[in-house]
């Protein structure tokens, strides 16, 4: 395998396999066969490959060509595009692509959305297809998708417990400028700086229990990047500051990391209250800020 892997330019991983793009434009795969480790059935399509998309949560790969078109998908049959879908994608130039655990969504350069995979995980967007016009970006949780449109609105579909139903917040999803996802929820930032979230009610409870709505959301108008697992969250602000909140056991209270950064910077780490201009009550709800 080491001989085969000479001249590798890019790597990708699924939940149980790897794929490598060679300098020749070819592809080598290894790992669990049913999770993308065996690409023998699509090797004739894997020529002049520019990018391979794979996610740890998914059990398949999607290969893109030099012009951004989908060349092939392989791995678990539940996650691969059918011949009919591949035919639809033949001349589509991909602008954005993402996947849930069991489904994929592609945004074309002209704002159309194509989906495949298990319907329960977002692989069937027909119920919202009439609203999916002029899409600029799609993001995925573990089992749902959310799309940002040119007019600043948002459309979501898939498993409601993972953010696939935005009905309760739809009236607020206007003038959205940033859209993020984590394991079981979506986060949208409006032009006026307001943060809007939807997904699993349990994760919303965790968010609020640990002070996210009081001490973090007022700062998210300056959000640069966001990540989360199923019980904790982290955000990077435009000034480089990092906020963490949520369950301390899953990263919502990383005091050791704060101490390390403080040692490197040689300065004290500010609290969420100092950044938001509030006065501390002695309990920050397990939300923390690290100065970047």
PDB file of C-alpha atoms in Angstrom:
ATOM      1  CA  UNK A   1       0.000   0.000   0.000  1.00  0.00           C
ATOM      2  CA  UNK A   2       2.867   2.380   0.738  1.00  0.00           C
ATOM      3  CA  UNK A   3       4.069   1.982  -2.867  1.00  0.00           C
ATOM      4  CA  UNK A   4       0.572   2.770  -4.180  1.00  0.00           C
ATOM      5  CA  UNK A   5       0.382   5.874  -2.003  1.00  0.00           C
ATOM      6  CA  UNK A   6       3.352   7.691  -3.484  1.00  0.00           C
ATOM      7  CA  UNK A   7       2.384  11.023  -4.977  1.00  0.00           C
ATOM      8  CA  UNK A   8      -0.660  11.614  -2.767  1.00  0.00           C
ATOM      9  CA  UNK A   9      -2.011  15.173  -2.901  1.00  0.00           C
ATOM     10  CA  UNK A  10      -5.194  14.901  -0.798  1.00  0.00           C
ATOM     11  CA  UNK A  11      -6.771  12.596   1.764  1.00  0.00           C
ATOM     12  CA  UNK A  12     -10.350  12.030   2.908  1.00  0.00           C
ATOM     13  CA  UNK A  13     -11.966   9.759   5.495  1.00  0.00           C
ATOM     14  CA  UNK A  14     -15.366   8.185   6.001  1.00  0.00           C
ATOM     15  CA  UNK A  15     -16.391   6.554   9.275  1.00  0.00           C
ATOM     16  CA  UNK A  16     -14.342   3.423   8.507  1.00  0.00           C
ATOM     17  CA  UNK A  17     -12.234   3.995   5.375  1.00  0.00           C
ATOM     18  CA  UNK A  18      -9.796   6.352   3.669  1.00  0.00           C
ATOM     19  CA  UNK A  19      -9.429   7.723   0.140  1.00  0.00           C
ATOM     20  CA  UNK A  20      -6.386   9.382  -1.408  1.00  0.00           C
ATOM     21  CA  UNK A  21      -6.110  11.498  -4.572  1.00  0.00           C
ATOM     22  CA  UNK A  22      -2.879  10.880  -6.461  1.00  0.00           C
ATOM     23  CA  UNK A  23      -0.936  13.442  -8.447  1.00  0.00           C
ATOM     24  CA  UNK A  24      -2.116  11.625 -11.572  1.00  0.00           C
ATOM     25  CA  UNK A  25      -5.752  12.405 -10.685  1.00  0.00           C
ATOM     26  CA  UNK A  26      -6.467   8.796  -9.794  1.00  0.00           C
ATOM     27  CA  UNK A  27      -7.792   7.510  -6.478  1.00  0.00           C
ATOM     28  CA  UNK A  28      -6.653   4.847  -4.017  1.00  0.00           C
ATOM     29  CA  UNK A  29      -8.925   3.655  -1.197  1.00  0.00           C
ATOM     30  CA  UNK A  30      -8.523   1.363   1.793  1.00  0.00           C
ATOM     31  CA  UNK A  31     -10.362   0.371   4.952  1.00  0.00           C
ATOM     32  CA  UNK A  32     -13.744  -1.271   5.420  1.00  0.00           C
ATOM     33  CA  UNK A  33     -15.021  -2.129   1.941  1.00  0.00           C
ATOM     34  CA  UNK A  34     -18.688  -1.325   2.589  1.00  0.00           C
ATOM     35  CA  UNK A  35     -17.752   2.086   3.986  1.00  0.00           C
ATOM     36  CA  UNK A  36     -15.752   3.290   0.982  1.00  0.00           C
ATOM     37  CA  UNK A  37     -12.599   1.221   1.347  1.00  0.00           C
ATOM     38  CA  UNK A  38     -13.278  -0.574  -1.942  1.00  0.00           C
ATOM     39  CA  UNK A  39     -13.653   1.697  -4.985  1.00  0.00           C
ATOM     40  CA  UNK A  40     -13.083  -0.960  -7.646  1.00  0.00           C
ATOM     41  CA  UNK A  41     -16.597  -0.634  -9.089  1.00  0.00           C
ATOM     42  CA  UNK A  42     -16.134   3.080  -9.835  1.00  0.00           C
ATOM     43  CA  UNK A  43     -12.434   3.189 -10.713  1.00  0.00           C
ATOM     44  CA  UNK A  44     -13.181   3.817 -14.375  1.00  0.00           C
ATOM     45  CA  UNK A  45     -15.010   7.010 -13.344  1.00  0.00           C
ATOM     46  CA  UNK A  46     -12.241   8.213 -11.028  1.00  0.00           C
ATOM     47  CA  UNK A  47     -10.116  10.126 -13.535  1.00  0.00           C
ATOM     48  CA  UNK A  48      -8.847  13.692 -13.087  1.00  0.00           C
ATOM     49  CA  UNK A  49     -10.278  13.825  -9.583  1.00  0.00           C
ATOM     50  CA  UNK A  50      -9.881  17.219  -7.921  1.00  0.00           C
ATOM     51  CA  UNK A  51     -11.581  16.582  -4.587  1.00  0.00           C
ATOM     52  CA  UNK A  52     -12.952  13.700  -2.555  1.00  0.00           C
ATOM     53  CA  UNK A  53     -15.559  14.547   0.044  1.00  0.00           C
ATOM     54  CA  UNK A  54     -15.896  12.284   3.060  1.00  0.00           C
ATOM     55  CA  UNK A  55     -17.030  12.811   6.631  1.00  0.00           C
ATOM     56  CA  UNK A  56     -16.420  10.721   9.725  1.00  0.00           C
ATOM     57  CA  UNK A  57     -20.167  10.540  10.318  1.00  0.00           C
ATOM     58  CA  UNK A  58     -20.888   9.093   6.854  1.00  0.00           C
ATOM     59  CA  UNK A  59     -20.041   5.731   5.263  1.00  0.00           C
ATOM     60  CA  UNK A  60     -19.460   6.831   1.659  1.00  0.00           C
ATOM     61  CA  UNK A  61     -17.326   9.132  -0.497  1.00  0.00           C
ATOM     62  CA  UNK A  62     -18.167  11.553  -3.299  1.00  0.00           C
ATOM     63  CA  UNK A  63     -15.540  12.458  -5.905  1.00  0.00           C
ATOM     64  CA  UNK A  64     -15.529  15.777  -7.765  1.00  0.00           C
ATOM     65  CA  UNK A  65     -13.797  16.458 -11.067  1.00  0.00           C
ATOM     66  CA  UNK A  66     -11.767  19.416 -12.267  1.00  0.00           C
ATOM     67  CA  UNK A  67     -14.885  21.318 -13.326  1.00  0.00           C
ATOM     68  CA  UNK A  68     -16.626  20.651 -10.025  1.00  0.00           C
ATOM     69  CA  UNK A  69     -18.909  17.928 -11.358  1.00  0.00           C
ATOM     70  CA  UNK A  70     -19.750  14.770  -9.379  1.00  0.00           C
ATOM     71  CA  UNK A  71     -17.767  11.905 -10.902  1.00  0.00           C
ATOM     72  CA  UNK A  72     -18.805   9.040  -8.637  1.00  0.00           C
ATOM     73  CA  UNK A  73     -20.024   7.985  -5.211  1.00  0.00           C
ATOM     74  CA  UNK A  74     -19.076   4.756  -3.456  1.00  0.00           C
ATOM     75  CA  UNK A  75     -19.340   3.056  -0.082  1.00  0.00           C
ATOM     76  CA  UNK A  76     -22.511   2.076   1.755  1.00  0.00           C
ATOM     77  CA  UNK A  77     -25.402   1.568  -0.669  1.00  0.00           C
ATOM     78  CA  UNK A  78     -27.609   3.588   1.681  1.00  0.00           C
ATOM     79  CA  UNK A  79     -25.424   6.657   1.126  1.00  0.00           C
ATOM     80  CA  UNK A  80     -24.549   6.367  -2.562  1.00  0.00           C
ATOM     81  CA  UNK A  81     -26.241   8.218  -5.397  1.00  0.00           C
ATOM     82  CA  UNK A  82     -28.440   6.154  -7.703  1.00  0.00           C
ATOM     83  CA  UNK A  83     -27.876   6.063 -11.457  1.00  0.00           C
ATOM     84  CA  UNK A  84     -30.822   8.423 -11.833  1.00  0.00           C
ATOM     85  CA  UNK A  85     -29.295  10.981  -9.461  1.00  0.00           C
ATOM     86  CA  UNK A  86     -25.880  10.696 -11.107  1.00  0.00           C
ATOM     87  CA  UNK A  87     -27.534  11.360 -14.440  1.00  0.00           C
ATOM     88  CA  UNK A  88     -29.107  14.518 -13.032  1.00  0.00           C
ATOM     89  CA  UNK A  89     -25.701  15.583 -11.697  1.00  0.00           C
ATOM     90  CA  UNK A  90     -23.818  14.881 -14.928  1.00  0.00           C
ATOM     91  CA  UNK A  91     -23.387  18.505 -16.011  1.00  0.00           C
ATOM     92  CA  UNK A  92     -23.847  20.127 -12.605  1.00  0.00           C
ATOM     93  CA  UNK A  93     -20.971  22.204 -11.261  1.00  0.00           C
ATOM     94  CA  UNK A  94     -20.860  21.848  -7.490  1.00  0.00           C
ATOM     95  CA  UNK A  95     -20.673  25.008  -5.416  1.00  0.00           C
ATOM     96  CA  UNK A  96     -21.151  23.400  -1.998  1.00  0.00           C
ATOM     97  CA  UNK A  97     -21.548  19.833  -0.717  1.00  0.00           C
ATOM     98  CA  UNK A  98     -22.206  18.325   2.705  1.00  0.00           C
ATOM     99  CA  UNK A  99     -23.523  15.121   4.230  1.00  0.00           C
ATOM    100  CA  UNK A 100     -25.406  13.800   7.215  1.00  0.00           C
ATOM    101  CA  UNK A 101     -24.838  10.287   8.544  1.00  0.00           C
ATOM    102  CA  UNK A 102     -26.912   8.706   5.779  1.00  0.00           C
ATOM    103  CA  UNK A 103     -27.506  11.346   3.089  1.00  0.00           C
ATOM    104  CA  UNK A 104     -25.855  13.956   0.873  1.00  0.00           C
ATOM    105  CA  UNK A 105     -26.813  17.381  -0.456  1.00  0.00           C
ATOM    106  CA  UNK A 106     -25.206  19.340  -3.296  1.00  0.00           C
ATOM    107  CA  UNK A 107     -25.666  23.005  -4.186  1.00  0.00           C
ATOM    108  CA  UNK A 108     -24.983  23.807  -7.831  1.00  0.00           C
ATOM    109  CA  UNK A 109     -23.390  26.996  -9.099  1.00  0.00           C
ATOM    110  CA  UNK A 110     -26.832  28.254 -10.139  1.00  0.00           C
ATOM    111  CA  UNK A 111     -28.367  27.642  -6.712  1.00  0.00           C
ATOM    112  CA  UNK A 112     -30.163  24.329  -7.252  1.00  0.00           C
ATOM    113  CA  UNK A 113     -30.110  21.585  -4.607  1.00  0.00           C
ATOM    114  CA  UNK A 114     -29.716  17.857  -5.298  1.00  0.00           C
ATOM    115  CA  UNK A 115     -30.035  15.225  -2.567  1.00  0.00           C
ATOM    116  CA  UNK A 116     -29.584  11.483  -2.234  1.00  0.00           C
ATOM    117  CA  UNK A 117     -29.408   8.868   0.501  1.00  0.00           C
ATOM    118  CA  UNK A 118     -31.860   7.891   3.237  1.00  0.00           C
ATOM    119  CA  UNK A 119     -34.948  10.150   3.426  1.00  0.00           C
ATOM    120  CA  UNK A 120     -34.968   9.989   7.228  1.00  0.00           C
ATOM    121  CA  UNK A 121     -31.531  11.626   7.214  1.00  0.00           C
ATOM    122  CA  UNK A 122     -32.255  14.341   4.633  1.00  0.00           C
ATOM    123  CA  UNK A 123     -31.794  12.337   1.446  1.00  0.00           C
ATOM    124  CA  UNK A 124     -35.202  13.379   0.097  1.00  0.00           C
ATOM    125  CA  UNK A 125     -35.803  17.141  -0.225  1.00  0.00           C
ATOM    126  CA  UNK A 126     -38.930  16.983  -2.372  1.00  0.00           C
ATOM    127  CA  UNK A 127     -41.167  18.341   0.408  1.00  0.00           C
ATOM    128  CA  UNK A 128     -39.186  21.612   0.419  1.00  0.00           C
ATOM    129  CA  UNK A 129     -37.944  21.639  -3.172  1.00  0.00           C
ATOM    130  CA  UNK A 130     -40.214  24.520  -4.168  1.00  0.00           C
ATOM    131  CA  UNK A 131     -38.526  26.660  -1.490  1.00  0.00           C
ATOM    132  CA  UNK A 132     -34.987  25.618  -2.436  1.00  0.00           C
ATOM    133  CA  UNK A 133     -34.340  28.341  -5.003  1.00  0.00           C
ATOM    134  CA  UNK A 134     -31.178  30.456  -5.285  1.00  0.00           C
ATOM    135  CA  UNK A 135     -29.405  28.534  -2.525  1.00  0.00           C
ATOM    136  CA  UNK A 136     -25.935  29.776  -1.591  1.00  0.00           C
ATOM    137  CA  UNK A 137     -24.908  27.215   1.018  1.00  0.00           C
ATOM    138  CA  UNK A 138     -26.013  23.980   2.654  1.00  0.00           C
ATOM    139  CA  UNK A 139     -24.850  22.671   6.038  1.00  0.00           C
ATOM    140  CA  UNK A 140     -25.560  19.345   7.738  1.00  0.00           C
ATOM    141  CA  UNK A 141     -26.188  18.078  11.227  1.00  0.00           C
ATOM    142  CA  UNK A 142     -26.095  14.350  11.976  1.00  0.00           C
ATOM    143  CA  UNK A 143     -29.454  13.734  10.279  1.00  0.00           C
ATOM    144  CA  UNK A 144     -30.749  16.967   8.713  1.00  0.00           C
ATOM    145  CA  UNK A 145     -29.781  19.746   6.307  1.00  0.00           C
ATOM    146  CA  UNK A 146     -30.270  23.502   6.340  1.00  0.00           C
ATOM    147  CA  UNK A 147     -29.863  25.731   3.285  1.00  0.00           C
ATOM    148  CA  UNK A 148     -29.155  29.457   3.200  1.00  0.00           C
ATOM    149  CA  UNK A 149     -30.829  31.324   0.324  1.00  0.00           C
ATOM    150  CA  UNK A 150     -29.745  34.502  -1.441  1.00  0.00           C
ATOM    151  CA  UNK A 151     -32.642  36.419   0.112  1.00  0.00           C
ATOM    152  CA  UNK A 152     -31.399  35.613   3.624  1.00  0.00           C
ATOM    153  CA  UNK A 153     -34.026  32.986   4.416  1.00  0.00           C
ATOM    154  CA  UNK A 154     -33.318  29.404   5.518  1.00  0.00           C
ATOM    155  CA  UNK A 155     -34.881  26.069   4.550  1.00  0.00           C
ATOM    156  CA  UNK A 156     -34.283  22.874   6.529  1.00  0.00           C
ATOM    157  CA  UNK A 157     -35.292  19.244   6.043  1.00  0.00           C
ATOM    158  CA  UNK A 158     -34.547  15.809   7.476  1.00  0.00           C
ATOM    159  CA  UNK A 159     -35.016  14.463  11.002  1.00  0.00           C
ATOM    160  CA  UNK A 160     -36.745  17.104  13.185  1.00  0.00           C
ATOM    161  CA  UNK A 161     -34.715  16.014  16.234  1.00  0.00           C
ATOM    162  CA  UNK A 162     -31.579  17.046  14.344  1.00  0.00           C
ATOM    163  CA  UNK A 163     -32.899  20.361  13.008  1.00  0.00           C
ATOM    164  CA  UNK A 164     -34.943  19.164  10.048  1.00  0.00           C
ATOM    165  CA  UNK A 165     -37.999  21.211  11.055  1.00  0.00           C
ATOM    166  CA  UNK A 166     -37.578  25.001  11.432  1.00  0.00           C
ATOM    167  CA  UNK A 167     -41.289  25.814  11.712  1.00  0.00           C
ATOM    168  CA  UNK A 168     -41.064  27.230  15.247  1.00  0.00           C
ATOM    169  CA  UNK A 169     -38.369  29.743  14.277  1.00  0.00           C
ATOM    170  CA  UNK A 170     -39.177  30.241  10.585  1.00  0.00           C
ATOM    171  CA  UNK A 171     -40.593  33.731  11.109  1.00  0.00           C
ATOM    172  CA  UNK A 172     -37.249  34.761  12.626  1.00  0.00           C
ATOM    173  CA  UNK A 173     -35.153  33.255   9.847  1.00  0.00           C
ATOM    174  CA  UNK A 174     -34.898  36.399   7.759  1.00  0.00           C
ATOM    175  CA  UNK A 175     -31.839  38.437   6.771  1.00  0.00           C
ATOM    176  CA  UNK A 176     -29.580  35.539   7.799  1.00  0.00           C
ATOM    177  CA  UNK A 177     -25.916  36.179   7.027  1.00  0.00           C
ATOM    178  CA  UNK A 178     -24.270  33.124   8.609  1.00  0.00           C
ATOM    179  CA  UNK A 179     -25.417  29.535   9.020  1.00  0.00           C
ATOM    180  CA  UNK A 180     -23.737  26.818  11.097  1.00  0.00           C
ATOM    181  CA  UNK A 181     -24.470  23.288  12.235  1.00  0.00           C
ATOM    182  CA  UNK A 182     -23.444  20.867  14.932  1.00  0.00           C
ATOM    183  CA  UNK A 183     -24.481  17.334  15.850  1.00  0.00           C
ATOM    184  CA  UNK A 184     -28.180  17.921  16.529  1.00  0.00           C
ATOM    185  CA  UNK A 185     -28.978  21.575  15.881  1.00  0.00           C
ATOM    186  CA  UNK A 186     -28.500  24.528  13.539  1.00  0.00           C
ATOM    187  CA  UNK A 187     -27.415  28.061  14.397  1.00  0.00           C
ATOM    188  CA  UNK A 188     -28.220  31.080  12.225  1.00  0.00           C
ATOM    189  CA  UNK A 189     -26.934  34.625  12.720  1.00  0.00           C
ATOM    190  CA  UNK A 190     -29.125  37.438  11.510  1.00  0.00           C
ATOM    191  CA  UNK A 191     -27.853  40.696  10.045  1.00  0.00           C
ATOM    192  CA  UNK A 192     -28.816  42.488  13.275  1.00  0.00           C
ATOM    193  CA  UNK A 193     -26.614  40.053  15.261  1.00  0.00           C
ATOM    194  CA  UNK A 194     -29.426  37.954  16.729  1.00  0.00           C
ATOM    195  CA  UNK A 195     -28.690  34.229  17.078  1.00  0.00           C
ATOM    196  CA  UNK A 196     -31.434  31.752  16.165  1.00  0.00           C
ATOM    197  CA  UNK A 197     -31.176  28.047  16.925  1.00  0.00           C
ATOM    198  CA  UNK A 198     -33.353  25.001  16.308  1.00  0.00           C
ATOM    199  CA  UNK A 199     -33.084  21.238  16.580  1.00  0.00           C
ATOM    200  CA  UNK A 200     -33.285  18.722  19.403  1.00  0.00           C
ATOM    201  CA  UNK A 201     -35.202  20.241  22.365  1.00  0.00           C
ATOM    202  CA  UNK A 202     -32.742  18.488  24.690  1.00  0.00           C
ATOM    203  CA  UNK A 203     -29.764  20.346  23.219  1.00  0.00           C
ATOM    204  CA  UNK A 204     -31.613  23.647  23.523  1.00  0.00           C
ATOM    205  CA  UNK A 205     -32.088  22.876  27.211  1.00  0.00           C
ATOM    206  CA  UNK A 206     -28.363  22.186  27.564  1.00  0.00           C
ATOM    207  CA  UNK A 207     -27.566  25.431  25.733  1.00  0.00           C
ATOM    208  CA  UNK A 208     -29.726  27.468  28.101  1.00  0.00           C
ATOM    209  CA  UNK A 209     -28.859  25.529  31.263  1.00  0.00           C
ATOM    210  CA  UNK A 210     -25.201  26.394  30.768  1.00  0.00           C
ATOM    211  CA  UNK A 211     -25.810  30.084  30.091  1.00  0.00           C
ATOM    212  CA  UNK A 212     -25.591  30.134  26.314  1.00  0.00           C
ATOM    213  CA  UNK A 213     -28.691  32.296  25.877  1.00  0.00           C
ATOM    214  CA  UNK A 214     -27.627  34.814  28.544  1.00  0.00           C
ATOM    215  CA  UNK A 215     -23.866  35.164  28.233  1.00  0.00           C
ATOM    216  CA  UNK A 216     -22.931  33.847  24.785  1.00  0.00           C
ATOM    217  CA  UNK A 217     -25.713  34.805  22.380  1.00  0.00           C
ATOM    218  CA  UNK A 218     -25.194  38.574  22.911  1.00  0.00           C
ATOM    219  CA  UNK A 219     -21.663  38.064  21.545  1.00  0.00           C
ATOM    220  CA  UNK A 220     -22.553  35.965  18.499  1.00  0.00           C
ATOM    221  CA  UNK A 221     -23.117  38.944  16.233  1.00  0.00           C
ATOM    222  CA  UNK A 222     -19.322  38.788  15.901  1.00  0.00           C
ATOM    223  CA  UNK A 223     -19.276  35.041  15.275  1.00  0.00           C
ATOM    224  CA  UNK A 224     -16.587  33.786  12.912  1.00  0.00           C
ATOM    225  CA  UNK A 225     -16.872  30.027  13.376  1.00  0.00           C
ATOM    226  CA  UNK A 226     -18.899  27.572  15.429  1.00  0.00           C
ATOM    227  CA  UNK A 227     -18.669  23.896  16.357  1.00  0.00           C
ATOM    228  CA  UNK A 228     -20.493  21.601  18.712  1.00  0.00           C
ATOM    229  CA  UNK A 229     -21.013  18.021  19.750  1.00  0.00           C
ATOM    230  CA  UNK A 230     -24.277  16.738  21.207  1.00  0.00           C
ATOM    231  CA  UNK A 231     -23.774  18.418  24.611  1.00  0.00           C
ATOM    232  CA  UNK A 232     -21.202  21.217  24.318  1.00  0.00           C
ATOM    233  CA  UNK A 233     -20.319  24.133  22.040  1.00  0.00           C
ATOM    234  CA  UNK A 234     -17.424  26.339  20.991  1.00  0.00           C
ATOM    235  CA  UNK A 235     -17.381  29.606  19.064  1.00  0.00           C
ATOM    236  CA  UNK A 236     -14.643  31.769  17.579  1.00  0.00           C
ATOM    237  CA  UNK A 237     -15.349  35.500  17.453  1.00  0.00           C
ATOM    238  CA  UNK A 238     -13.947  37.897  14.869  1.00  0.00           C
ATOM    239  CA  UNK A 239     -11.372  39.180  17.373  1.00  0.00           C
ATOM    240  CA  UNK A 240      -9.990  35.649  17.819  1.00  0.00           C
ATOM    241  CA  UNK A 241     -11.628  35.013  21.176  1.00  0.00           C
ATOM    242  CA  UNK A 242     -12.908  31.494  21.814  1.00  0.00           C
ATOM    243  CA  UNK A 243     -16.033  30.794  23.838  1.00  0.00           C
ATOM    244  CA  UNK A 244     -16.943  27.388  25.251  1.00  0.00           C
ATOM    245  CA  UNK A 245     -20.143  26.390  27.022  1.00  0.00           C
ATOM    246  CA  UNK A 246     -22.245  23.317  27.702  1.00  0.00           C
ATOM    247  CA  UNK A 247     -21.604  20.049  29.493  1.00  0.00           C
ATOM    248  CA  UNK A 248     -18.139  20.178  31.141  1.00  0.00           C
ATOM    249  CA  UNK A 249     -17.706  16.443  30.478  1.00  0.00           C
ATOM    250  CA  UNK A 250     -17.828  16.946  26.699  1.00  0.00           C
ATOM    251  CA  UNK A 251     -15.740  20.113  26.371  1.00  0.00           C
ATOM    252  CA  UNK A 252     -18.009  22.871  27.647  1.00  0.00           C
ATOM    253  CA  UNK A 253     -15.674  23.714  30.525  1.00  0.00           C
ATOM    254  CA  UNK A 254     -12.082  23.273  29.430  1.00  0.00           C
ATOM    255  CA  UNK A 255     -10.231  25.036  32.228  1.00  0.00           C
ATOM    256  CA  UNK A 256      -6.929  23.334  31.407  1.00  0.00           C
ATOM    257  CA  UNK A 257      -7.059  24.712  27.867  1.00  0.00           C
ATOM    258  CA  UNK A 258      -7.834  28.169  29.204  1.00  0.00           C
ATOM    259  CA  UNK A 259      -4.856  27.986  31.556  1.00  0.00           C
ATOM    260  CA  UNK A 260      -2.612  26.875  28.688  1.00  0.00           C
ATOM    261  CA  UNK A 261      -3.712  29.751  26.442  1.00  0.00           C
ATOM    262  CA  UNK A 262      -3.387  32.225  29.304  1.00  0.00           C
ATOM    263  CA  UNK A 263       0.155  30.984  29.911  1.00  0.00           C
ATOM    264  CA  UNK A 264       1.040  31.355  26.229  1.00  0.00           C
ATOM    265  CA  UNK A 265      -0.473  34.826  25.956  1.00  0.00           C
ATOM    266  CA  UNK A 266       0.848  35.972  29.305  1.00  0.00           C
ATOM    267  CA  UNK A 267      -2.464  37.597  30.157  1.00  0.00           C
ATOM    268  CA  UNK A 268      -5.600  36.761  32.088  1.00  0.00           C
ATOM    269  CA  UNK A 269      -8.493  35.143  30.254  1.00  0.00           C
ATOM    270  CA  UNK A 270     -11.519  37.491  30.136  1.00  0.00           C
ATOM    271  CA  UNK A 271     -14.907  36.248  31.308  1.00  0.00           C
ATOM    272  CA  UNK A 272     -18.066  36.228  29.192  1.00  0.00           C
ATOM    273  CA  UNK A 273     -19.397  39.019  31.383  1.00  0.00           C
ATOM    274  CA  UNK A 274     -16.444  41.268  30.582  1.00  0.00           C
ATOM    275  CA  UNK A 275     -16.889  40.705  26.856  1.00  0.00           C
ATOM    276  CA  UNK A 276     -20.641  41.271  26.997  1.00  0.00           C
ATOM    277  CA  UNK A 277     -20.430  44.225  29.390  1.00  0.00           C
ATOM    278  CA  UNK A 278     -22.481  42.480  32.085  1.00  0.00           C
ATOM    279  CA  UNK A 279     -21.703  42.213  35.770  1.00  0.00           C
ATOM    280  CA  UNK A 280     -20.911  38.742  37.057  1.00  0.00           C
ATOM    281  CA  UNK A 281     -23.303  37.147  39.533  1.00  0.00           C
ATOM    282  CA  UNK A 282     -20.699  34.597  40.494  1.00  0.00           C
ATOM    283  CA  UNK A 283     -22.077  31.862  38.194  1.00  0.00           C
ATOM    284  CA  UNK A 284     -21.272  32.074  34.509  1.00  0.00           C
ATOM    285  CA  UNK A 285     -23.342  28.985  33.667  1.00  0.00           C
ATOM    286  CA  UNK A 286     -20.221  27.081  32.604  1.00  0.00           C
ATOM    287  CA  UNK A 287     -19.522  29.415  29.695  1.00  0.00           C
ATOM    288  CA  UNK A 288     -15.917  30.437  29.194  1.00  0.00           C
ATOM    289  CA  UNK A 289     -13.928  32.746  26.973  1.00  0.00           C
ATOM    290  CA  UNK A 290     -10.375  32.290  25.771  1.00  0.00           C
ATOM    291  CA  UNK A 291      -8.559  35.233  24.279  1.00  0.00           C
ATOM    292  CA  UNK A 292      -7.203  34.370  20.832  1.00  0.00           C
TER     293      UNK A 292
END
